[in-house]
GROMACS .gro file of C-alpha atoms in nm:
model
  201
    1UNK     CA    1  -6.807   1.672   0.211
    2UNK     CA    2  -6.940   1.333   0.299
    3UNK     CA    3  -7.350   1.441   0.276
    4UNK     CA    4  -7.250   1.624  -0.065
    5UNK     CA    5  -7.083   1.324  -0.208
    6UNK     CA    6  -7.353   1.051  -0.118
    7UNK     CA    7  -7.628   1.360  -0.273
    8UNK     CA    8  -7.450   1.406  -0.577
    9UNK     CA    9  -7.317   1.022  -0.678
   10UNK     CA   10  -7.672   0.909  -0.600
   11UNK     CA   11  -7.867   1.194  -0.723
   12UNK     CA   12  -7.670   1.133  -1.062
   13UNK     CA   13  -7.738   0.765  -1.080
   14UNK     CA   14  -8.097   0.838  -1.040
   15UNK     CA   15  -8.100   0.735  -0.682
   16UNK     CA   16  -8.344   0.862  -0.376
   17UNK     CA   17  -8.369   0.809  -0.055
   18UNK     CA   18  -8.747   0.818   0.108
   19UNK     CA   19  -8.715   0.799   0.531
   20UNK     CA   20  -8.992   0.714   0.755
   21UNK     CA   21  -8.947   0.835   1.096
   22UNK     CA   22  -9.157   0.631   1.331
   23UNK     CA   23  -9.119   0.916   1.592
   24UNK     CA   24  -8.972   1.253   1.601
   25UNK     CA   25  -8.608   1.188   1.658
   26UNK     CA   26  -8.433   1.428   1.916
   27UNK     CA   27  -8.105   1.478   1.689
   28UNK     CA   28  -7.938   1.687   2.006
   29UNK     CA   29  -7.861   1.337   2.144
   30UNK     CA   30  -7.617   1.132   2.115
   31UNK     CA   31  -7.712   0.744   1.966
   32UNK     CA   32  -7.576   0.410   1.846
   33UNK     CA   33  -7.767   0.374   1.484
   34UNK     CA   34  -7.786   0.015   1.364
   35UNK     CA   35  -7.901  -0.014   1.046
   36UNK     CA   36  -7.887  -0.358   0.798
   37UNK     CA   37  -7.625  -0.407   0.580
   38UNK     CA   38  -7.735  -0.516   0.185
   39UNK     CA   39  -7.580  -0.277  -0.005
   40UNK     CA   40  -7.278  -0.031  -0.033
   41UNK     CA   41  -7.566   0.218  -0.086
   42UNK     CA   42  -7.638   0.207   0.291
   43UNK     CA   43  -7.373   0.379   0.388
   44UNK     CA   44  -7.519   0.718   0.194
   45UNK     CA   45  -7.818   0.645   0.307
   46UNK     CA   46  -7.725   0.673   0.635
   47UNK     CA   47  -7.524   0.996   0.555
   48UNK     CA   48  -7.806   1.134   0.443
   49UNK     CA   49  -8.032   1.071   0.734
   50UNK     CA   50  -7.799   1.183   1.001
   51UNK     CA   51  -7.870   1.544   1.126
   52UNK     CA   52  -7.595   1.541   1.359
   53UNK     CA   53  -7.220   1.471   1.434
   54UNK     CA   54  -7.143   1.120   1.350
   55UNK     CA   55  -6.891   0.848   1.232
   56UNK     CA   56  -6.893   0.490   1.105
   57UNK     CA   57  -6.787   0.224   1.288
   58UNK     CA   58  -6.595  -0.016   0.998
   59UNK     CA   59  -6.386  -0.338   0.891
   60UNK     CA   60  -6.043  -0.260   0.845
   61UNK     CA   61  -6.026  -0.392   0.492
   62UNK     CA   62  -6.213  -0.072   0.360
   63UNK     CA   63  -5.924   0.089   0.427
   64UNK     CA   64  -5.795  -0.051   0.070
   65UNK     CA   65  -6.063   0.143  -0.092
   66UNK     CA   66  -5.910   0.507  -0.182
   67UNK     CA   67  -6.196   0.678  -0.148
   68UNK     CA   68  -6.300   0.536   0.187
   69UNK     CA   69  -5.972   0.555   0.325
   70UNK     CA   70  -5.993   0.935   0.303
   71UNK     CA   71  -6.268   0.936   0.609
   72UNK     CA   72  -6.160   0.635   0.807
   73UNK     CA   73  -5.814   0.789   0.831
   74UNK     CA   74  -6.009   1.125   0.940
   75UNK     CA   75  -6.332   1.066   1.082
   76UNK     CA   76  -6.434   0.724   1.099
   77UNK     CA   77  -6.278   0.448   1.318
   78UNK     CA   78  -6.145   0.074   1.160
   79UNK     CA   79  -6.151  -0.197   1.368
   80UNK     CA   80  -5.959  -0.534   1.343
   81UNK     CA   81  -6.185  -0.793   1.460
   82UNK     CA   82  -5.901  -1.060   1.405
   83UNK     CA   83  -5.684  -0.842   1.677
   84UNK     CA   84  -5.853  -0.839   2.050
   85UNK     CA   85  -5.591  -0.594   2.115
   86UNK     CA   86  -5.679  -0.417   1.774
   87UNK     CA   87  -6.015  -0.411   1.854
   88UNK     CA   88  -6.059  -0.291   2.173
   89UNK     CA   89  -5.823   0.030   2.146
   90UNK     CA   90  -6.131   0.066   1.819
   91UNK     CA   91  -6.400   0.008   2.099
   92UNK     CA   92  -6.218   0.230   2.320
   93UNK     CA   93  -6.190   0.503   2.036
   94UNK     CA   94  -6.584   0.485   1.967
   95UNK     CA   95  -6.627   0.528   2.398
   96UNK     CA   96  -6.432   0.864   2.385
   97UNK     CA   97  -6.612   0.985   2.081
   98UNK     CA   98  -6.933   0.936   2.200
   99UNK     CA   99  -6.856   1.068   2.511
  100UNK     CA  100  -6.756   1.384   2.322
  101UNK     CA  101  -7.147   1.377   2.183
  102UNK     CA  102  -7.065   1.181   1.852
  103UNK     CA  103  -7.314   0.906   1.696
  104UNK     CA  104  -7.162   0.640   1.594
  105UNK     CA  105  -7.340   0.406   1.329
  106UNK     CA  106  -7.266   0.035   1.348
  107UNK     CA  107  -7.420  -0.267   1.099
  108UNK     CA  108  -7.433  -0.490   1.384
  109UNK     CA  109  -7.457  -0.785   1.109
  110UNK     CA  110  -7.069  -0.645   1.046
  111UNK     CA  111  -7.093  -0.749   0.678
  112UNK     CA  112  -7.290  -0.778   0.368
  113UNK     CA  113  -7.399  -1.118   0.297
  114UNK     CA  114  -7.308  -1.359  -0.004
  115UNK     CA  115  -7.661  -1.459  -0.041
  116UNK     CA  116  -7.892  -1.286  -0.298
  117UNK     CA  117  -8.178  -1.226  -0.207
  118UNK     CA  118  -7.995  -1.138   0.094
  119UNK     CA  119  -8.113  -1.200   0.473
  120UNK     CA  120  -8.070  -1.067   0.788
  121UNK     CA  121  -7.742  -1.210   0.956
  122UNK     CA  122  -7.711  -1.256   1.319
  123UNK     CA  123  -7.637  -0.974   1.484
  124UNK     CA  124  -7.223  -0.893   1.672
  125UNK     CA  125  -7.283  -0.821   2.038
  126UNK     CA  126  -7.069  -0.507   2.002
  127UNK     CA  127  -7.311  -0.251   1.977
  128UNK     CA  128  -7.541  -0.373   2.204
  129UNK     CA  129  -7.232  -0.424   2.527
  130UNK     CA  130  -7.141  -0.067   2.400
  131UNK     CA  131  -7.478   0.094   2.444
  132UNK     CA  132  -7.590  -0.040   2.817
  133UNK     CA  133  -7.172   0.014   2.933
  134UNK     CA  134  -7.200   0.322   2.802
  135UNK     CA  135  -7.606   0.417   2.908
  136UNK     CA  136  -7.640   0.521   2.514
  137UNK     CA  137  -8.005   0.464   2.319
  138UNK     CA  138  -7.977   0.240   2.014
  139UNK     CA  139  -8.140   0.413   1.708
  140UNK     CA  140  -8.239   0.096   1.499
  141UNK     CA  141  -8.262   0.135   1.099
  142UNK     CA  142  -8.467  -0.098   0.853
  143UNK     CA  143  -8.336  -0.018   0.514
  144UNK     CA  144  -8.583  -0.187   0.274
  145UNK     CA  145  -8.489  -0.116  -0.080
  146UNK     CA  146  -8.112  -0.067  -0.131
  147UNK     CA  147  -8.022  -0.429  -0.221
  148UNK     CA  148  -8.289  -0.403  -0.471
  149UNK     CA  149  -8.112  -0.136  -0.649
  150UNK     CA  150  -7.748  -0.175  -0.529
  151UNK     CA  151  -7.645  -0.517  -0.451
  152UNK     CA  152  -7.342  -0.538  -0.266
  153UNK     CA  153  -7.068  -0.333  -0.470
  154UNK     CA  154  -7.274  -0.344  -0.776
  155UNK     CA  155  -7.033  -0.563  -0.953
  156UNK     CA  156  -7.236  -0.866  -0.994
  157UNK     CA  157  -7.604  -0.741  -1.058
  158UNK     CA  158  -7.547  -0.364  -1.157
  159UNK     CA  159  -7.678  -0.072  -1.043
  160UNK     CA  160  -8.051   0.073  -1.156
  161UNK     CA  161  -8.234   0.409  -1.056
  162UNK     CA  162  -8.523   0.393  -0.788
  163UNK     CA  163  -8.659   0.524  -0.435
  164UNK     CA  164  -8.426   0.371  -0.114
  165UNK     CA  165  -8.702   0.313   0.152
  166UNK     CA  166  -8.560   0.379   0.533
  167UNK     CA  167  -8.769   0.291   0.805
  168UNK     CA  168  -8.598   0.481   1.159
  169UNK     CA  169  -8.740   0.312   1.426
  170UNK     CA  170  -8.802   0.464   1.786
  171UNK     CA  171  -8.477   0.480   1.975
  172UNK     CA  172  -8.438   0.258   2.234
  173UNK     CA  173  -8.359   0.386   2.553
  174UNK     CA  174  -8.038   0.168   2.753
  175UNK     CA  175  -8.043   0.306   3.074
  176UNK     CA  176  -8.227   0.027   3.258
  177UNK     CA  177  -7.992  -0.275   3.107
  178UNK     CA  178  -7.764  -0.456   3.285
  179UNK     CA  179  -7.469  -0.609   3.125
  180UNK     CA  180  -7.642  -0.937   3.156
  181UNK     CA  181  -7.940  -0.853   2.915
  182UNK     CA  182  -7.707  -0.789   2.613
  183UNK     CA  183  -7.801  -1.060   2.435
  184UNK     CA  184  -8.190  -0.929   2.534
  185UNK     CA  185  -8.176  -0.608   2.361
  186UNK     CA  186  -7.940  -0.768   2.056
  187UNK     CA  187  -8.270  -0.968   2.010
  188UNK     CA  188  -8.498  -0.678   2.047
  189UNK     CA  189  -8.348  -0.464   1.793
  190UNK     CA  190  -8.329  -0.744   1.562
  191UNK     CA  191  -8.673  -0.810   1.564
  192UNK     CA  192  -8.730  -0.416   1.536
  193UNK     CA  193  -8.505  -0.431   1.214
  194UNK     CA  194  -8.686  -0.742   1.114
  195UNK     CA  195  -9.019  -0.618   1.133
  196UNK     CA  196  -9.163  -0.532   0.752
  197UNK     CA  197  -8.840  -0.616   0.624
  198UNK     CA  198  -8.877  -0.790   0.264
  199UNK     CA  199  -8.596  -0.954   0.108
  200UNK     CA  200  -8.773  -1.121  -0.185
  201UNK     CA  201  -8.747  -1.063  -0.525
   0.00000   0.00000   0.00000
């Protein structure tokens, strides 16, 4: 329902999505995909990509939206991050599904920006302590032309047909992290992300 949705509303608004695999992708494992966040459009985007059982990762607040409620009250998992409590029983949903083989996709920037152009945010250390806790490779995104098309919600600057660029980079293996080089591999995928990343007009 999900991959038919994001086809159809962007297929009708003239919207396509282009992905560059940097290496073949072994889609019978499970990964942590962290892509940037620009647009609403990244979340069929990433949809689209996916090839095999996954959920989001999201802010409460989307919850309000009707449609999106639909899958975060089914598939995908909310998280509070005003709660610690609220949070991790989230964290510690995300643990059991990916211990049941699920990918879970995470926009470790955990929001879109009020800046247009936009930029890339610091990045949460969330995905990055769940990946080495939980010996999980990181699957690292660069989505290059969704803001261009799709700011935001659309609201302000519209919406316009075109080609969504996605660069998947090489997963990044966790198993030889320690807790203490969290902040190491939040810096590494960054830069990964980072790399060829244009956010000018």
């Amino acid at each position: 329902m999900r991959k038919c949705w994001a086809y159809l509303s962007s297929a009708f608004s003239g919207i396509f999505y282009k992905f560059e695999f940097k290496s073949q992708i072994d889609w019978s494992k499970t990964y942590i995909i962290c892509p940037n966040h620009a647009s609403n459009l990244d979340i069929s985007a990433m949809t689209l990509m996916m090839k095999n059982n996954f959920f989001f990762l999201g802010k409460e607040e989307l919850l309000k939206n009707p449609f999106m409620r639909i899958f975060f009250e089914t598939i995908d998992i909310p998280i509070n991050r005003d709660s610690k409590i609220a949070a991790f029983r989230a964290i510690k949903k995300v643990e059991h599904r990916l211990h049941e083989k699920m990918s879970v996709i995470i926009f470790p920037e955990g929001k879109i920006g009020a800046d247009f152009p936009p930029q890339l945010h610091e990045f949460k250390n969330g995905p990055f302590k769940l990946a080495i806790t939980n010996k999980i490779p990181i699957l690292p995104v660069t989505i290059h032309d969704n803001w261009k098309i799709f700011w935001d919600d659309g609201f302000k600057y519209g919406c316009k047909p075109g080609v969504s660029h996605i660069c998947v980079h090489e997963p990044i293996e966790t198993d030889g992290y320690n807790p203490e080089d969290e902040d190491l591999l939040k810096d590494l995928v960054y830069q990964k992300i980072a790399s060829g990343l244009n956010y000018k007009l």
